[in-house]
């Protein structure tokens, strides 16, 4: 699946007010993509989408107005990809969010703990957003680095 548009939009949103698209900034964005992947993507998904999009000269998304010309933006994105490539092997993140498709695995699950925190507090501490599209209330599904799947559900 191609995530080019979404990934580039997120990168542009993050850098839109930067005075210069420097190699140091490209390294910082590459690191962020590896240790805090976007939503349900893996580092490999992000890398593949960026590299493929650059190779086929996919159109740059425009919701975020950038001051730099297209060739400068493409060069910056290429630097991000190069930085990601140079950081192999990529770090294993402690937990990765899972899409709502995994919700069915919790049909017969019993709670193992209750947190005295609000949804916003859990989101802040885990730096991951809850899915709010369920009629049963907000939830967050994570795959731990051990492979265990954990679900957070709001009553």
PDB file of C-alpha atoms in Angstrom:
ATOM      1  CA  UNK A   1       0.000   0.000   0.000  1.00  0.00           C
ATOM      2  CA  UNK A   2       1.203   3.519  -0.777  1.00  0.00           C
ATOM      3  CA  UNK A   3       1.369   5.912   2.155  1.00  0.00           C
ATOM      4  CA  UNK A   4       3.361   8.605   0.300  1.00  0.00           C
ATOM      5  CA  UNK A   5       0.817  11.410   0.626  1.00  0.00           C
ATOM      6  CA  UNK A   6       0.140  10.898   4.333  1.00  0.00           C
ATOM      7  CA  UNK A   7       3.793  10.570   5.301  1.00  0.00           C
ATOM      8  CA  UNK A   8       4.901  13.600   3.280  1.00  0.00           C
ATOM      9  CA  UNK A   9       2.020  15.676   4.665  1.00  0.00           C
ATOM     10  CA  UNK A  10       3.090  14.783   8.212  1.00  0.00           C
ATOM     11  CA  UNK A  11       6.713  15.640   7.475  1.00  0.00           C
ATOM     12  CA  UNK A  12       5.786  18.959   5.845  1.00  0.00           C
ATOM     13  CA  UNK A  13       3.474  19.835   8.728  1.00  0.00           C
ATOM     14  CA  UNK A  14       6.344  19.248  11.145  1.00  0.00           C
ATOM     15  CA  UNK A  15       8.899  21.313   9.220  1.00  0.00           C
ATOM     16  CA  UNK A  16       6.744  24.063   7.709  1.00  0.00           C
ATOM     17  CA  UNK A  17       8.136  26.805   9.958  1.00  0.00           C
ATOM     18  CA  UNK A  18      11.770  25.694   9.905  1.00  0.00           C
ATOM     19  CA  UNK A  19      14.009  28.461   8.535  1.00  0.00           C
ATOM     20  CA  UNK A  20      16.202  25.942   6.669  1.00  0.00           C
ATOM     21  CA  UNK A  21      15.820  22.350   5.501  1.00  0.00           C
ATOM     22  CA  UNK A  22      19.220  21.281   6.749  1.00  0.00           C
ATOM     23  CA  UNK A  23      20.846  17.839   6.834  1.00  0.00           C
ATOM     24  CA  UNK A  24      20.543  17.982  10.634  1.00  0.00           C
ATOM     25  CA  UNK A  25      16.772  18.485  10.318  1.00  0.00           C
ATOM     26  CA  UNK A  26      16.567  15.579   7.834  1.00  0.00           C
ATOM     27  CA  UNK A  27      18.378  13.357  10.358  1.00  0.00           C
ATOM     28  CA  UNK A  28      15.973  14.449  13.104  1.00  0.00           C
ATOM     29  CA  UNK A  29      12.934  13.641  10.938  1.00  0.00           C
ATOM     30  CA  UNK A  30      14.411  10.258   9.965  1.00  0.00           C
ATOM     31  CA  UNK A  31      14.979   9.409  13.622  1.00  0.00           C
ATOM     32  CA  UNK A  32      11.417  10.430  14.487  1.00  0.00           C
ATOM     33  CA  UNK A  33      10.037   8.197  11.717  1.00  0.00           C
ATOM     34  CA  UNK A  34      11.996   5.254  13.110  1.00  0.00           C
ATOM     35  CA  UNK A  35      11.269   5.646  16.819  1.00  0.00           C
ATOM     36  CA  UNK A  36       7.748   7.127  16.570  1.00  0.00           C
ATOM     37  CA  UNK A  37       6.213   5.652  13.428  1.00  0.00           C
ATOM     38  CA  UNK A  38       3.131   7.382  12.039  1.00  0.00           C
ATOM     39  CA  UNK A  39      -0.068   5.783  13.284  1.00  0.00           C
ATOM     40  CA  UNK A  40      -0.080   2.076  12.332  1.00  0.00           C
ATOM     41  CA  UNK A  41       2.874   2.157   9.970  1.00  0.00           C
ATOM     42  CA  UNK A  42       6.180   0.445  10.530  1.00  0.00           C
ATOM     43  CA  UNK A  43       9.550   2.015   9.812  1.00  0.00           C
ATOM     44  CA  UNK A  44       9.740  -0.271   6.761  1.00  0.00           C
ATOM     45  CA  UNK A  45       6.340   1.012   5.503  1.00  0.00           C
ATOM     46  CA  UNK A  46       7.491   4.612   5.893  1.00  0.00           C
ATOM     47  CA  UNK A  47      10.855   4.001   4.248  1.00  0.00           C
ATOM     48  CA  UNK A  48       9.382   2.048   1.329  1.00  0.00           C
ATOM     49  CA  UNK A  49       6.686   4.676   0.682  1.00  0.00           C
ATOM     50  CA  UNK A  50       9.142   7.575   0.756  1.00  0.00           C
ATOM     51  CA  UNK A  51      11.748   5.815  -1.388  1.00  0.00           C
ATOM     52  CA  UNK A  52       9.162   4.629  -3.927  1.00  0.00           C
ATOM     53  CA  UNK A  53       7.464   8.030  -4.060  1.00  0.00           C
ATOM     54  CA  UNK A  54      10.762   9.773  -4.728  1.00  0.00           C
ATOM     55  CA  UNK A  55      11.785   7.195  -7.340  1.00  0.00           C
ATOM     56  CA  UNK A  56       8.535   7.599  -9.307  1.00  0.00           C
ATOM     57  CA  UNK A  57       8.422  11.368  -8.707  1.00  0.00           C
ATOM     58  CA  UNK A  58       5.001  11.166  -7.042  1.00  0.00           C
ATOM     59  CA  UNK A  59       3.264  14.538  -6.731  1.00  0.00           C
ATOM     60  CA  UNK A  60       3.981  16.410  -3.529  1.00  0.00           C
ATOM     61  CA  UNK A  61       0.863  16.925  -1.405  1.00  0.00           C
ATOM     62  CA  UNK A  62      -0.156  20.560  -0.945  1.00  0.00           C
ATOM     63  CA  UNK A  63      -2.357  20.885   2.185  1.00  0.00           C
ATOM     64  CA  UNK A  64       0.641  22.423   3.982  1.00  0.00           C
ATOM     65  CA  UNK A  65       2.048  25.374   2.048  1.00  0.00           C
ATOM     66  CA  UNK A  66       5.819  25.152   1.988  1.00  0.00           C
ATOM     67  CA  UNK A  67       8.085  28.104   1.200  1.00  0.00           C
ATOM     68  CA  UNK A  68      10.710  25.986  -0.559  1.00  0.00           C
ATOM     69  CA  UNK A  69      10.494  25.010  -4.238  1.00  0.00           C
ATOM     70  CA  UNK A  70       9.691  21.424  -5.194  1.00  0.00           C
ATOM     71  CA  UNK A  71      13.274  20.440  -6.004  1.00  0.00           C
ATOM     72  CA  UNK A  72      14.450  21.550  -2.528  1.00  0.00           C
ATOM     73  CA  UNK A  73      11.599  19.623  -0.871  1.00  0.00           C
ATOM     74  CA  UNK A  74      12.381  16.477  -2.859  1.00  0.00           C
ATOM     75  CA  UNK A  75      16.078  16.783  -1.978  1.00  0.00           C
ATOM     76  CA  UNK A  76      15.135  17.091   1.699  1.00  0.00           C
ATOM     77  CA  UNK A  77      12.907  13.994   1.507  1.00  0.00           C
ATOM     78  CA  UNK A  78      15.766  12.122  -0.200  1.00  0.00           C
ATOM     79  CA  UNK A  79      18.031  13.119   2.707  1.00  0.00           C
ATOM     80  CA  UNK A  80      15.437  11.724   5.137  1.00  0.00           C
ATOM     81  CA  UNK A  81      15.433   8.405   3.222  1.00  0.00           C
ATOM     82  CA  UNK A  82      19.256   8.336   3.145  1.00  0.00           C
ATOM     83  CA  UNK A  83      19.365   8.939   6.892  1.00  0.00           C
ATOM     84  CA  UNK A  84      16.849   6.167   7.521  1.00  0.00           C
ATOM     85  CA  UNK A  85      18.940   3.841   5.362  1.00  0.00           C
ATOM     86  CA  UNK A  86      22.125   4.713   7.257  1.00  0.00           C
ATOM     87  CA  UNK A  87      20.481   3.935  10.621  1.00  0.00           C
ATOM     88  CA  UNK A  88      19.972   0.233   9.847  1.00  0.00           C
ATOM     89  CA  UNK A  89      19.395  -2.003  11.640  1.00  0.00           C
ATOM     90  CA  UNK A  90      16.435   0.014  12.828  1.00  0.00           C
ATOM     91  CA  UNK A  91      15.629   0.116  16.517  1.00  0.00           C
ATOM     92  CA  UNK A  92      12.875  -2.070  17.896  1.00  0.00           C
ATOM     93  CA  UNK A  93      10.236   0.185  19.352  1.00  0.00           C
ATOM     94  CA  UNK A  94       8.745  -0.841  22.720  1.00  0.00           C
ATOM     95  CA  UNK A  95       5.185  -0.822  21.378  1.00  0.00           C
ATOM     96  CA  UNK A  96       3.459  -0.197  18.088  1.00  0.00           C
ATOM     97  CA  UNK A  97      -0.161   0.807  17.571  1.00  0.00           C
ATOM     98  CA  UNK A  98      -2.411  -1.627  15.752  1.00  0.00           C
ATOM     99  CA  UNK A  99      -5.351  -0.821  13.477  1.00  0.00           C
ATOM    100  CA  UNK A 100      -8.947  -1.343  14.592  1.00  0.00           C
ATOM    101  CA  UNK A 101      -8.987  -4.670  12.685  1.00  0.00           C
ATOM    102  CA  UNK A 102      -7.410  -6.257  15.777  1.00  0.00           C
ATOM    103  CA  UNK A 103     -10.351  -5.265  17.982  1.00  0.00           C
ATOM    104  CA  UNK A 104     -12.076  -8.617  17.364  1.00  0.00           C
ATOM    105  CA  UNK A 105      -9.247 -10.361  19.250  1.00  0.00           C
ATOM    106  CA  UNK A 106     -10.548  -8.763  22.444  1.00  0.00           C
ATOM    107  CA  UNK A 107     -14.104 -10.124  22.155  1.00  0.00           C
ATOM    108  CA  UNK A 108     -13.760 -12.556  25.092  1.00  0.00           C
ATOM    109  CA  UNK A 109     -10.873 -10.893  26.901  1.00  0.00           C
ATOM    110  CA  UNK A 110     -11.032 -10.163  30.613  1.00  0.00           C
ATOM    111  CA  UNK A 111      -9.525  -6.973  32.059  1.00  0.00           C
ATOM    112  CA  UNK A 112      -6.165  -7.488  33.735  1.00  0.00           C
ATOM    113  CA  UNK A 113      -5.828  -3.974  35.156  1.00  0.00           C
ATOM    114  CA  UNK A 114      -7.677  -0.711  35.576  1.00  0.00           C
ATOM    115  CA  UNK A 115      -5.917   2.624  35.238  1.00  0.00           C
ATOM    116  CA  UNK A 116      -6.900   5.674  37.240  1.00  0.00           C
ATOM    117  CA  UNK A 117      -6.095   7.874  34.245  1.00  0.00           C
ATOM    118  CA  UNK A 118      -8.193   9.627  31.637  1.00  0.00           C
ATOM    119  CA  UNK A 119      -7.941   8.757  27.939  1.00  0.00           C
ATOM    120  CA  UNK A 120      -6.028  12.009  27.398  1.00  0.00           C
ATOM    121  CA  UNK A 121      -3.531  11.129  30.126  1.00  0.00           C
ATOM    122  CA  UNK A 122      -2.875   7.669  28.656  1.00  0.00           C
ATOM    123  CA  UNK A 123      -2.484   9.200  25.178  1.00  0.00           C
ATOM    124  CA  UNK A 124       0.018  11.711  26.550  1.00  0.00           C
ATOM    125  CA  UNK A 125       2.089   9.130  28.396  1.00  0.00           C
ATOM    126  CA  UNK A 126       2.193   6.658  25.508  1.00  0.00           C
ATOM    127  CA  UNK A 127       2.411   9.296  22.740  1.00  0.00           C
ATOM    128  CA  UNK A 128      -0.293   7.367  20.882  1.00  0.00           C
ATOM    129  CA  UNK A 129      -3.868   8.375  20.139  1.00  0.00           C
ATOM    130  CA  UNK A 130      -6.965   6.345  20.952  1.00  0.00           C
ATOM    131  CA  UNK A 131      -9.301   5.281  18.162  1.00  0.00           C
ATOM    132  CA  UNK A 132     -12.567   7.148  18.727  1.00  0.00           C
ATOM    133  CA  UNK A 133     -14.570   5.586  15.871  1.00  0.00           C
ATOM    134  CA  UNK A 134     -16.105   2.768  17.917  1.00  0.00           C
ATOM    135  CA  UNK A 135     -19.654   2.857  19.243  1.00  0.00           C
ATOM    136  CA  UNK A 136     -18.276   1.106  22.355  1.00  0.00           C
ATOM    137  CA  UNK A 137     -15.970   3.995  23.218  1.00  0.00           C
ATOM    138  CA  UNK A 138     -12.329   4.966  22.647  1.00  0.00           C
ATOM    139  CA  UNK A 139      -9.682   2.254  22.521  1.00  0.00           C
ATOM    140  CA  UNK A 140      -5.969   1.856  21.843  1.00  0.00           C
ATOM    141  CA  UNK A 141      -4.429  -1.419  20.687  1.00  0.00           C
ATOM    142  CA  UNK A 142      -0.675  -1.956  20.948  1.00  0.00           C
ATOM    143  CA  UNK A 143       1.738  -4.725  20.001  1.00  0.00           C
ATOM    144  CA  UNK A 144       4.510  -4.847  22.563  1.00  0.00           C
ATOM    145  CA  UNK A 145       8.079  -5.622  21.450  1.00  0.00           C
ATOM    146  CA  UNK A 146       7.536  -9.102  22.958  1.00  0.00           C
ATOM    147  CA  UNK A 147       4.696  -9.684  20.471  1.00  0.00           C
ATOM    148  CA  UNK A 148       1.979  -9.481  23.122  1.00  0.00           C
ATOM    149  CA  UNK A 149      -1.057  -7.448  22.118  1.00  0.00           C
ATOM    150  CA  UNK A 150      -2.482  -5.111  24.762  1.00  0.00           C
ATOM    151  CA  UNK A 151      -5.717  -3.159  24.572  1.00  0.00           C
ATOM    152  CA  UNK A 152      -6.707  -0.010  26.430  1.00  0.00           C
ATOM    153  CA  UNK A 153     -10.452   0.624  26.582  1.00  0.00           C
ATOM    154  CA  UNK A 154     -12.354   3.553  28.019  1.00  0.00           C
ATOM    155  CA  UNK A 155     -15.439   2.553  30.012  1.00  0.00           C
TER     156      UNK A 155
END
